[in-house]
mmCIF file of C-alpha atoms in Angstrom:
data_model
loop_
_atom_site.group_PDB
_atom_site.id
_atom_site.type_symbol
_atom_site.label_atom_id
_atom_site.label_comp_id
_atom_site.label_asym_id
_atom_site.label_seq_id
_atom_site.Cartn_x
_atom_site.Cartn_y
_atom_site.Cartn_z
ATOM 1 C CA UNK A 1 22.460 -28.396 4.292
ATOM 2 C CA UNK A 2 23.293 -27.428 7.910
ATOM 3 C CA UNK A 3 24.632 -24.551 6.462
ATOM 4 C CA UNK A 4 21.803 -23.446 4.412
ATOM 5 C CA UNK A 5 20.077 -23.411 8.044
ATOM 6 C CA UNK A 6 22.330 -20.768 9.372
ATOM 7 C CA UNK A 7 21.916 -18.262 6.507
ATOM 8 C CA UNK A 8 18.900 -15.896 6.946
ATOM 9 C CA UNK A 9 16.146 -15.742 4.553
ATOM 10 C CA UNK A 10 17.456 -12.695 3.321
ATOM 11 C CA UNK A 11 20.958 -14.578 2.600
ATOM 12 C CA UNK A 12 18.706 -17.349 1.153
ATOM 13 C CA UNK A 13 17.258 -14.949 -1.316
ATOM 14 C CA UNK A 14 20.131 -13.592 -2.537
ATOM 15 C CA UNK A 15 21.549 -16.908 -3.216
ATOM 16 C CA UNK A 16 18.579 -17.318 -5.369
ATOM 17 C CA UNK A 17 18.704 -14.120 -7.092
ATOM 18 C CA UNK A 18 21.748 -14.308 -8.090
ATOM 19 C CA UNK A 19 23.445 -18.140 -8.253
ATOM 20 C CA UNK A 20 20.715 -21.073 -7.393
ATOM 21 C CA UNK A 21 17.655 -20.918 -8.098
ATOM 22 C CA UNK A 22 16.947 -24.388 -6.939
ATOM 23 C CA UNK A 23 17.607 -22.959 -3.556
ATOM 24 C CA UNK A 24 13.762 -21.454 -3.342
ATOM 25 C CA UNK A 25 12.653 -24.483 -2.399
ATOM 26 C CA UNK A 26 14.343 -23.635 1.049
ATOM 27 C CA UNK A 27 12.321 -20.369 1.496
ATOM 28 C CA UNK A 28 9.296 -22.010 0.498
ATOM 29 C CA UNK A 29 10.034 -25.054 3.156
ATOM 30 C CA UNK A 30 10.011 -22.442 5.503
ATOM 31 C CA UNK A 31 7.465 -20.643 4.673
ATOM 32 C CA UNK A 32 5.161 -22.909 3.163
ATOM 33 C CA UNK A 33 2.948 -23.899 7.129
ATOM 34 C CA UNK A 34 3.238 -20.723 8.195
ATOM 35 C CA UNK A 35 1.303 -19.202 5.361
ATOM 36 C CA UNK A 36 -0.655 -21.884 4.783
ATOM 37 C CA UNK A 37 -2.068 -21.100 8.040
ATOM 38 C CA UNK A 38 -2.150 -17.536 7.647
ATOM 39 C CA UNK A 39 -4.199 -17.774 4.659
ATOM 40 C CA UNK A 40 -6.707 -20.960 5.827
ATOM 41 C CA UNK A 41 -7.702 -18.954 9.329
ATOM 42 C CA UNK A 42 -8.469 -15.640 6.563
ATOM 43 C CA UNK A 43 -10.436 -17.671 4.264
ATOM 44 C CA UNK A 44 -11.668 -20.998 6.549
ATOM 45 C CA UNK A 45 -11.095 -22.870 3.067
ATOM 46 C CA UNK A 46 -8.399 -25.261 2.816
ATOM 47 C CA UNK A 47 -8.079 -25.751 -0.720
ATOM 48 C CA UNK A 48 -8.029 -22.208 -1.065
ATOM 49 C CA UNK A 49 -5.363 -22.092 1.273
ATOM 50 C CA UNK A 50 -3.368 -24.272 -1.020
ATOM 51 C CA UNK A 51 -4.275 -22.230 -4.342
ATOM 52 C CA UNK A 52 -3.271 -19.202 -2.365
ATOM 53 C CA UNK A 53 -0.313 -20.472 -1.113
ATOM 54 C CA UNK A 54 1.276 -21.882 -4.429
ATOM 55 C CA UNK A 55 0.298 -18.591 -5.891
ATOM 56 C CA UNK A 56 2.005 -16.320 -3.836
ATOM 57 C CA UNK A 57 5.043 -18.642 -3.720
ATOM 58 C CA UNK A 58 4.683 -18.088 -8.163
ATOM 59 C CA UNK A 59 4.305 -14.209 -7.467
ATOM 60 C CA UNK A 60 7.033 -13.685 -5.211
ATOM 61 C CA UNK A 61 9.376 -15.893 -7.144
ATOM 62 C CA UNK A 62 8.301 -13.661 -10.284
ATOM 63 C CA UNK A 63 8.890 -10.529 -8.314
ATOM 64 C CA UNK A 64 12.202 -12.127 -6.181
ATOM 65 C CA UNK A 65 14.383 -9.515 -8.089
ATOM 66 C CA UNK A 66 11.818 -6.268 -6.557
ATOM 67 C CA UNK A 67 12.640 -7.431 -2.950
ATOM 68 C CA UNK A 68 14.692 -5.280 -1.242
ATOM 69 C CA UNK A 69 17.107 -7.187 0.573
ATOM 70 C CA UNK A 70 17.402 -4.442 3.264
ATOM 71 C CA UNK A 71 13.996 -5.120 4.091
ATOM 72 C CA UNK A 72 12.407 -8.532 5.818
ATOM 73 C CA UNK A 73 11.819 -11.080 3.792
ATOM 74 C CA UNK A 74 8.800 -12.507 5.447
ATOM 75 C CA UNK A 75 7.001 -9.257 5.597
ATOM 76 C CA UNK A 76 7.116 -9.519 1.889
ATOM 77 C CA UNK A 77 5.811 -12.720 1.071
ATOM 78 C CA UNK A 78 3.082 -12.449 3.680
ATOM 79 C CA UNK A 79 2.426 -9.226 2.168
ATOM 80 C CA UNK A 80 1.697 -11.346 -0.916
ATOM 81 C CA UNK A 81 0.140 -13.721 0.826
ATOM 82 C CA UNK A 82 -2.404 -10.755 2.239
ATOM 83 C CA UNK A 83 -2.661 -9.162 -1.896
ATOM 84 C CA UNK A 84 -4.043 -12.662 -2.756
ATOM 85 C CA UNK A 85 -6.350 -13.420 0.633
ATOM 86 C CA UNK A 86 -7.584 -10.239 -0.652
ATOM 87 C CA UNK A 87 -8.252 -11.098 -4.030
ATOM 88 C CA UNK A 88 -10.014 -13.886 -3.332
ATOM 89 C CA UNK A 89 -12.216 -12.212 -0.638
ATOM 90 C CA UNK A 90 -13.369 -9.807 -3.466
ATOM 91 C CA UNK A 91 -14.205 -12.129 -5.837
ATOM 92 C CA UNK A 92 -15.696 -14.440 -3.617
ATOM 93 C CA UNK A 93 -17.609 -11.203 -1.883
ATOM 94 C CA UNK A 94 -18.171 -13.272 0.819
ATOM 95 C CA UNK A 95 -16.270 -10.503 3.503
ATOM 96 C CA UNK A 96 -18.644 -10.978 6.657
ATOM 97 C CA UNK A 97 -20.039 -7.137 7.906
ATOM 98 C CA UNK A 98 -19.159 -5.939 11.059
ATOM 99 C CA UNK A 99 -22.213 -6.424 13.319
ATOM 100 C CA UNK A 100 -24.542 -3.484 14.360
ATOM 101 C CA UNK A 101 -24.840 -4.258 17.875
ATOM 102 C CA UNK A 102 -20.458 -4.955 18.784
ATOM 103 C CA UNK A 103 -19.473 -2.293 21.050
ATOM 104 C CA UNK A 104 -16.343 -1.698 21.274
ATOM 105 C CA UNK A 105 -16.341 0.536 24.731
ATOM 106 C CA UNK A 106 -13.896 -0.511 27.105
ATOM 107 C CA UNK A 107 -13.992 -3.749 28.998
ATOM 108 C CA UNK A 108 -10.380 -3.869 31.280
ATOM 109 C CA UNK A 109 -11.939 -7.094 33.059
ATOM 110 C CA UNK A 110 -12.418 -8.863 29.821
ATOM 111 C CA UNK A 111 -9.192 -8.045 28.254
ATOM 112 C CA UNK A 112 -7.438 -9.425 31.418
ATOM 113 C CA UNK A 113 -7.960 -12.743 30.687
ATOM 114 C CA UNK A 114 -7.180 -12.532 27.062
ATOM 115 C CA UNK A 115 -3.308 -13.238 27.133
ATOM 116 C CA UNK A 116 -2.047 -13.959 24.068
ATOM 117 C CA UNK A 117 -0.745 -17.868 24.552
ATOM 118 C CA UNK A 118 -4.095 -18.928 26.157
ATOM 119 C CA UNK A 119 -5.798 -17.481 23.407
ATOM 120 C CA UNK A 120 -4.417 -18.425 20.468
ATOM 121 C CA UNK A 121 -6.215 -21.922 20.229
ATOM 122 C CA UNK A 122 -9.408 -19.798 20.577
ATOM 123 C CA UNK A 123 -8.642 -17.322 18.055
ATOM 124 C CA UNK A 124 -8.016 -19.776 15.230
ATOM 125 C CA UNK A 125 -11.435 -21.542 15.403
ATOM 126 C CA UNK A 126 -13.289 -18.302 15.575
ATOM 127 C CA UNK A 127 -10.948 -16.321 12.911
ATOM 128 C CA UNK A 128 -12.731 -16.828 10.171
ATOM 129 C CA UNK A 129 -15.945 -15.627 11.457
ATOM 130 C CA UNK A 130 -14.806 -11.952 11.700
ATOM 131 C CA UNK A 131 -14.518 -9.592 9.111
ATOM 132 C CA UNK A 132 -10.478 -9.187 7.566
ATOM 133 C CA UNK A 133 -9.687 -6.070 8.546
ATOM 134 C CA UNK A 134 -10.021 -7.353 12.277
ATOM 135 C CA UNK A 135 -8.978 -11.371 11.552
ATOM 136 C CA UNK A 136 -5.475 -10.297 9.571
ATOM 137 C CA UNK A 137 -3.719 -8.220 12.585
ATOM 138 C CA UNK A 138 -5.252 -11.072 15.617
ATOM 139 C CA UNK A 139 -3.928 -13.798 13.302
ATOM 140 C CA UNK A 140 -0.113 -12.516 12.419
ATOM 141 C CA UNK A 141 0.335 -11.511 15.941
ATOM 142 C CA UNK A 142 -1.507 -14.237 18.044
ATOM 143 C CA UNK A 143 -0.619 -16.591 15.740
ATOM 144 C CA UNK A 144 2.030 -16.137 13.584
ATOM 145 C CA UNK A 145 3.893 -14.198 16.177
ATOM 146 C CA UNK A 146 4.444 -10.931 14.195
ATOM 147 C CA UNK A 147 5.483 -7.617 15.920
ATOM 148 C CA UNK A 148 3.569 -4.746 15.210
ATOM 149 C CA UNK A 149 6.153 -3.539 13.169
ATOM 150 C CA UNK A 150 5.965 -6.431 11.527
ATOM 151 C CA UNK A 151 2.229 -6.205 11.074
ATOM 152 C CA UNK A 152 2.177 -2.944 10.163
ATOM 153 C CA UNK A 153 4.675 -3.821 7.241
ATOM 154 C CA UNK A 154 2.785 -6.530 5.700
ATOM 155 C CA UNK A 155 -0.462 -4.671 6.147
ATOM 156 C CA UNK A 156 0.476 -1.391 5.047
ATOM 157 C CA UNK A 157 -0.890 0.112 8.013
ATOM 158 C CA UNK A 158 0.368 2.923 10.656
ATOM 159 C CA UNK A 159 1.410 1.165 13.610
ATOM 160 C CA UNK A 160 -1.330 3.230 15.565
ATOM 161 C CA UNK A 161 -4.062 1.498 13.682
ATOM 162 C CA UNK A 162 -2.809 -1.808 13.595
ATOM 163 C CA UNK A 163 -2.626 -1.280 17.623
ATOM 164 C CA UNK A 164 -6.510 0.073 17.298
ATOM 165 C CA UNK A 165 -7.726 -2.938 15.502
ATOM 166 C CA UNK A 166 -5.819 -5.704 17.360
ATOM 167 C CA UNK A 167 -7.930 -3.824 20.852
ATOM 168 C CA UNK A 168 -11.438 -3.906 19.259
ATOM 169 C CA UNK A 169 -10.439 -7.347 17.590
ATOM 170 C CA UNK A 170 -10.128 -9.025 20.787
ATOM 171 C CA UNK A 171 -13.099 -7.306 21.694
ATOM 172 C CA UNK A 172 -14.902 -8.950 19.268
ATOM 173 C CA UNK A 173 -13.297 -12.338 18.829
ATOM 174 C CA UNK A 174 -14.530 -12.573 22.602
ATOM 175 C CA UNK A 175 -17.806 -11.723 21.914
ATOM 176 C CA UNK A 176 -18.311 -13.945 18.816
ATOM 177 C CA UNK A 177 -16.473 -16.591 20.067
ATOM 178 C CA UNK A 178 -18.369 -16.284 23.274
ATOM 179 C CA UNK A 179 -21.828 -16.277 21.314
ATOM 180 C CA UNK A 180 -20.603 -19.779 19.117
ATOM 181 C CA UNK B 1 -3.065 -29.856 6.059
ATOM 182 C CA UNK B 2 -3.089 -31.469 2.832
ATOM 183 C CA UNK B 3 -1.363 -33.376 0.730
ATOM 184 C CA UNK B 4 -1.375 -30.759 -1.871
ATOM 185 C CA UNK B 5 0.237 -28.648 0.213
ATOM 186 C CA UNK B 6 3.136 -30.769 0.836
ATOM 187 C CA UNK B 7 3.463 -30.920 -3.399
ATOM 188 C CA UNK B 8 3.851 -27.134 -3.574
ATOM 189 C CA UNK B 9 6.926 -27.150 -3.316
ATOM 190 C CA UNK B 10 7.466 -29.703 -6.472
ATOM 191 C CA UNK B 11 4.898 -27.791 -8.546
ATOM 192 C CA UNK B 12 6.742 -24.877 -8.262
ATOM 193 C CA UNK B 13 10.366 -25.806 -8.792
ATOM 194 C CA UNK B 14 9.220 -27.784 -11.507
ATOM 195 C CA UNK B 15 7.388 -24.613 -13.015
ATOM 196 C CA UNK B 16 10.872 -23.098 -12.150
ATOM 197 C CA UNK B 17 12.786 -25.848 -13.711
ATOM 198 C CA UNK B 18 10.998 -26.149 -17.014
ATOM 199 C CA UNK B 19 11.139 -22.435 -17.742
ATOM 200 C CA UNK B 20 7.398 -21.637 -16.836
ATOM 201 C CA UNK B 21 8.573 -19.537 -13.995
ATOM 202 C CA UNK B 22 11.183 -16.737 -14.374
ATOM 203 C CA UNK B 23 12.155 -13.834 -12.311
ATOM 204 C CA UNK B 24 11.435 -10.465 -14.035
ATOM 205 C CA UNK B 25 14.750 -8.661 -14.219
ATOM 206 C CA UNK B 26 15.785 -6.300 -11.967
ATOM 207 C CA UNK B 27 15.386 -3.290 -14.732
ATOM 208 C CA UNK B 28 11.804 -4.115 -15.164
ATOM 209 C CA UNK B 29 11.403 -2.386 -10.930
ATOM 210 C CA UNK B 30 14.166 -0.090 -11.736
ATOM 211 C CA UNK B 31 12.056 1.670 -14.709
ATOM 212 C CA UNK B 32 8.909 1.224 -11.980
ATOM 213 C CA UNK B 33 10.121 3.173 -9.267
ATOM 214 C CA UNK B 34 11.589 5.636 -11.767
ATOM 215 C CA UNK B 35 7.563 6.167 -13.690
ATOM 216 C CA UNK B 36 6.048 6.364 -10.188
ATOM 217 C CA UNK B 37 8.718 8.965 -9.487
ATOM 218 C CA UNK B 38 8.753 11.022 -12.581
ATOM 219 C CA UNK B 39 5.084 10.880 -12.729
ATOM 220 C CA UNK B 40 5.066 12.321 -9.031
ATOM 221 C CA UNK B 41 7.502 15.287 -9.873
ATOM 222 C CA UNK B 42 5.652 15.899 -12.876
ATOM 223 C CA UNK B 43 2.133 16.053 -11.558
ATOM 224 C CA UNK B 44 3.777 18.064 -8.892
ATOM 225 C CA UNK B 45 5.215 21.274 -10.815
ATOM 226 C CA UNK B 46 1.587 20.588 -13.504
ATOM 227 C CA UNK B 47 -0.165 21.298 -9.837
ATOM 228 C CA UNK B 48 2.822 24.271 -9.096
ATOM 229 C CA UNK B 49 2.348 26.059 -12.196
ATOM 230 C CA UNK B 50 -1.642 25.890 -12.730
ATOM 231 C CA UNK B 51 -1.773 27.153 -9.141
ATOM 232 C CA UNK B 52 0.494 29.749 -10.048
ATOM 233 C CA UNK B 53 -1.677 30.549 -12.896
ATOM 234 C CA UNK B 54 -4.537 30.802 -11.029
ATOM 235 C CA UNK B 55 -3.002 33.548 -8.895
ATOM 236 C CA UNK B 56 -1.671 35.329 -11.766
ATOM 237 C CA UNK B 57 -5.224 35.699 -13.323
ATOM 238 C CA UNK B 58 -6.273 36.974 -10.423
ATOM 239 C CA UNK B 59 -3.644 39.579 -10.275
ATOM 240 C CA UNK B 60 -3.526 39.980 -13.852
ATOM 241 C CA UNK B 61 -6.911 42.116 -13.367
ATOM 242 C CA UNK B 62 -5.389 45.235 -12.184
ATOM 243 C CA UNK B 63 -6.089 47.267 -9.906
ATOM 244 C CA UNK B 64 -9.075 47.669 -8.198
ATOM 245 C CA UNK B 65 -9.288 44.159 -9.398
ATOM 246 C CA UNK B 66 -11.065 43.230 -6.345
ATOM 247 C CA UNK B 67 -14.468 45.266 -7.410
ATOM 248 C CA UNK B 68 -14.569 43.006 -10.820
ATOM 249 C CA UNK B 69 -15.670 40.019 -8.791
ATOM 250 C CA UNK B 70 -18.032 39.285 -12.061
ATOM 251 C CA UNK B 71 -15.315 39.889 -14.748
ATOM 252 C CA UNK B 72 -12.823 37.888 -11.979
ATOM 253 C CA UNK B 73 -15.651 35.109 -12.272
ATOM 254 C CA UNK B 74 -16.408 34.781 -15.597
ATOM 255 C CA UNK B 75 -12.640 34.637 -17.049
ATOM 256 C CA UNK B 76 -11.293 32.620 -13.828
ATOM 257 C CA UNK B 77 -9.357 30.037 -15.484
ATOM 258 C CA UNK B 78 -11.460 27.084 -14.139
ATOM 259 C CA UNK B 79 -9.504 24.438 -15.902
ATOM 260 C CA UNK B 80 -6.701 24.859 -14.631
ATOM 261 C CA UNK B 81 -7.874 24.744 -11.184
ATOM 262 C CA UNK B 82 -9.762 21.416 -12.291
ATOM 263 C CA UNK B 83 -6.623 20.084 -13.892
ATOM 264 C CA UNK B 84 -4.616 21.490 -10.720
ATOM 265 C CA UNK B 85 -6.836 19.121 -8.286
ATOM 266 C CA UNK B 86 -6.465 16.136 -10.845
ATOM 267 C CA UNK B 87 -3.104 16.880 -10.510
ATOM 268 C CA UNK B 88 -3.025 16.862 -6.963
ATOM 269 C CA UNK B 89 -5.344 13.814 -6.698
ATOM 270 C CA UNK B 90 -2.799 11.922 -8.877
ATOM 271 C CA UNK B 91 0.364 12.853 -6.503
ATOM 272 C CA UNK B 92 -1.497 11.768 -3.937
ATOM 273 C CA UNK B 93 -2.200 8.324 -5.667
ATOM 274 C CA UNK B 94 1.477 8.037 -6.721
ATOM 275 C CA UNK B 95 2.859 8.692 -2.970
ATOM 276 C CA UNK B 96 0.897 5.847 -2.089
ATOM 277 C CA UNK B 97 2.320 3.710 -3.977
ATOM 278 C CA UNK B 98 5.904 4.661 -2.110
ATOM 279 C CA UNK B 99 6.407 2.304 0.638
ATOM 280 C CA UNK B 100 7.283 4.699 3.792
ATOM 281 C CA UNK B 101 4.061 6.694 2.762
ATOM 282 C CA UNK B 102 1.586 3.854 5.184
ATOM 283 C CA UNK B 103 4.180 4.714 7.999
ATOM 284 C CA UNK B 104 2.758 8.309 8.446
ATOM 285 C CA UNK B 105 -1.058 9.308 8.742
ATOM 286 C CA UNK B 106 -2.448 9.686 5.837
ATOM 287 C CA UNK B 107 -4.779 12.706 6.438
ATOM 288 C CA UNK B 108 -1.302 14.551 7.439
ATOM 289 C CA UNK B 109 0.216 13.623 4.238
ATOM 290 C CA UNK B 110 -2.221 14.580 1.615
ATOM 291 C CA UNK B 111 -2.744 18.302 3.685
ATOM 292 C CA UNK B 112 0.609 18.560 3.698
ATOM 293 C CA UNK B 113 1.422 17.468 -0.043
ATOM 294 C CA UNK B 114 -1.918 20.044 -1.092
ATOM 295 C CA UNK B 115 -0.472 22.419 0.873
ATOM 296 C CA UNK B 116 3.074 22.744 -0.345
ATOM 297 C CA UNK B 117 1.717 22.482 -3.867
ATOM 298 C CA UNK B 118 -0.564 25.465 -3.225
ATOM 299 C CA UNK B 119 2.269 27.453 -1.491
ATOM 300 C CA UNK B 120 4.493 26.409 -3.978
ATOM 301 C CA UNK B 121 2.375 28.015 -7.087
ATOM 302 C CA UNK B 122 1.901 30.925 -4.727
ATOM 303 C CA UNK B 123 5.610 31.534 -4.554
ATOM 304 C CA UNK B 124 5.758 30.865 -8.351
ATOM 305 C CA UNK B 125 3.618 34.170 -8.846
ATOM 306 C CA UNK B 126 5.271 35.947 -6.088
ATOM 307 C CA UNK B 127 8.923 36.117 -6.491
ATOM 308 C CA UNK B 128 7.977 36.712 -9.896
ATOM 309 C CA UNK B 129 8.387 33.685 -12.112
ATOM 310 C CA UNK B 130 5.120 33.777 -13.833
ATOM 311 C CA UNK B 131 5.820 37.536 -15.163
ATOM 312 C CA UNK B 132 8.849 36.323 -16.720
ATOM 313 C CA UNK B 133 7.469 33.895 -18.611
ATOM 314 C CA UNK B 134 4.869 36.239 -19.763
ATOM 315 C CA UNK B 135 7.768 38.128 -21.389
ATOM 316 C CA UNK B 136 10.559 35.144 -21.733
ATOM 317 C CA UNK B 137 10.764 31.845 -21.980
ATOM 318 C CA UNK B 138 8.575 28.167 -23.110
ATOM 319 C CA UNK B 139 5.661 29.413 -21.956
ATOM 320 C CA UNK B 140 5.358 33.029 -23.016
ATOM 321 C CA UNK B 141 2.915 32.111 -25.810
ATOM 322 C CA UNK B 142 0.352 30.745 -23.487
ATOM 323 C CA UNK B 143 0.491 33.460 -20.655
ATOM 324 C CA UNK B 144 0.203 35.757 -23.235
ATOM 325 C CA UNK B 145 -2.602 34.178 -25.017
ATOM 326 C CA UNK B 146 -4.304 33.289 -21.641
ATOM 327 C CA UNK B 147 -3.742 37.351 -20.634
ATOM 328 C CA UNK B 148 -5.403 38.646 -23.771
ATOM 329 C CA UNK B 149 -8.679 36.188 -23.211
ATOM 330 C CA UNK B 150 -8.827 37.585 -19.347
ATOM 331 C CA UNK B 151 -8.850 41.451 -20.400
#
């Protein structure tokens, strides 16, 4: 077992590709909080969460074979993860709309006191209140820790824009959070 | 966090275990990435050669072709310059679907890919490819049907 904790979850995968399948239960036991979180801060349901969850871990199991090793594992399965949170949003068309009156002009002062660790606790009661395309970057990287690489992997997004939306989501998360 | 959550993990290796669950085989993304690409080259040189087309039916008036603007008008080959953007519109759908395409700006990669399909059938015509298939090759029949409608 302490071995199993050494390999990477690209070594993991492999394994399961290829010898033992029995050994996804690893990648989903370290995976499982993480996206559970992920997807209950998107959607502010948590059976949802769960239904999400379990599905992706179906999906990417399904797909395990498509995963290109070369790549990181855990931009994939979020990535799956961010295919169903979308899903769900659709059908459920309940995707709050940007408010009118948000400005997103500059504010230096503001932004000062927004470091990331104080924040975080902040962020994940007022997530769900803001529309996806702002809640998915603030959540991977203030919570889930995710480099902008990262984000822009799982996201599909230039690394330019994933930096533009993280700005004007702190911009708003302050002002919503500031008006709950 | 839930119970249920905590059970995931059962549900699915059991789903796995019991043969509800299996991995697609590793052909099944092999035959993917080889329709996305085929499709891609092939709605490429569709958009290359109706572009080239296009310019040949232009030139294909004669001289003093420039005067005609009416004739030029009313034989244009207009479907091929709608099937040329439909072309275009699906290689620009298919190079989204590559993974590296997100990495670059988008706006810079669909001018780009219009462009170098436009410059492309341009070159066709110029260095003289679409003459000899007027007189050789697959697609002499067509050209030479297609030149007979424009005059």
């Amino acid at each position: 077992m302490d071995d199993l904790k050494q390999l990477t979850d690209e070594e993991v995968v492999e394994i399961v590709r290829s010898k033992n399948r029995d050994l996804y239960a690893v990648i989903m036991e370290r995976y499982k909080d993480k996206l559970w979180r992920y997807a209950k801060n998107l959607i502010g349901d948590n059976d949802l969460a769960n239904h999400i969850v379990q599905d992706s871990f179906v999906k990417a199991f399904i797909n395990l074979k498509g995963f290109n090793a070369k790549q990181k594992f855990s931009s994939w399965i979020y990535r799956i993860v961010h295919n169903e949170v979308i899903n769900v949003v659709k059908k459920r068309r309940r995707e709050i709309p940007l408010p009118d009156n948000i400005d997103f002009s500059s504010d230096d002062d503001q932004e000062k006191d927004f470091e990331k660790k104080e924040i975080a606790d902040q962020i994940e009661k007022c997530l769900s209140s803001i529309p996806l395309i702002y809640s998915e970057p603030l959540s991977l990287y203030y919570i889930d820790g995710q480099s902008y690489e990262e984000i822009s992997d799982i996201l599909r997004l230039p690394i330019g824009t994933v930096s533009i939306r993280l700005s004007r989501a702190k911009k708003l998360m302050k002002k919503i959070c500031q008006q709950n | 966090m839930s119970t249920e959550l905590k059970n995931i993990n059962e549900t699915v290796m059991d789903k796995i275990h019991d043969g509800q669950l299996k991995m697609r085989p590793k052909i099944y993304f092999i035959a993917g990435s080889v329709f996305v690409f085929v499709s891609l080259v092939s709605s490429m040189i569709f958009s290359v050669f109706l572009f080239g087309l296009i310019r040949f039916s232009l030139r294909s008036h004669g001289p003093m072709g420039s005067y005609r603007l009416d004739q030029i008008l009313s034989t244009f080959p207009w479907w091929s310059l709608f099937l040329a953007i439909v072309g275009l519109i699906l290689g620009v759908y298919l190079i989204r679907r590559y993974s590296f395409s997100y990495k670059l700006d988008f706006k810079i990669l669909v001018i780009g890919f219009v462009l170098a399909v436009i410059a492309a059938g341009w070159l066709v015509d110029v260095i003289g490819l679409n003459d000899i298939w007027f007189r050789h090759g697959p697609m002499r029949g067509f050209m030479r049907q297609y030149y007979q409608e424009t005059i």
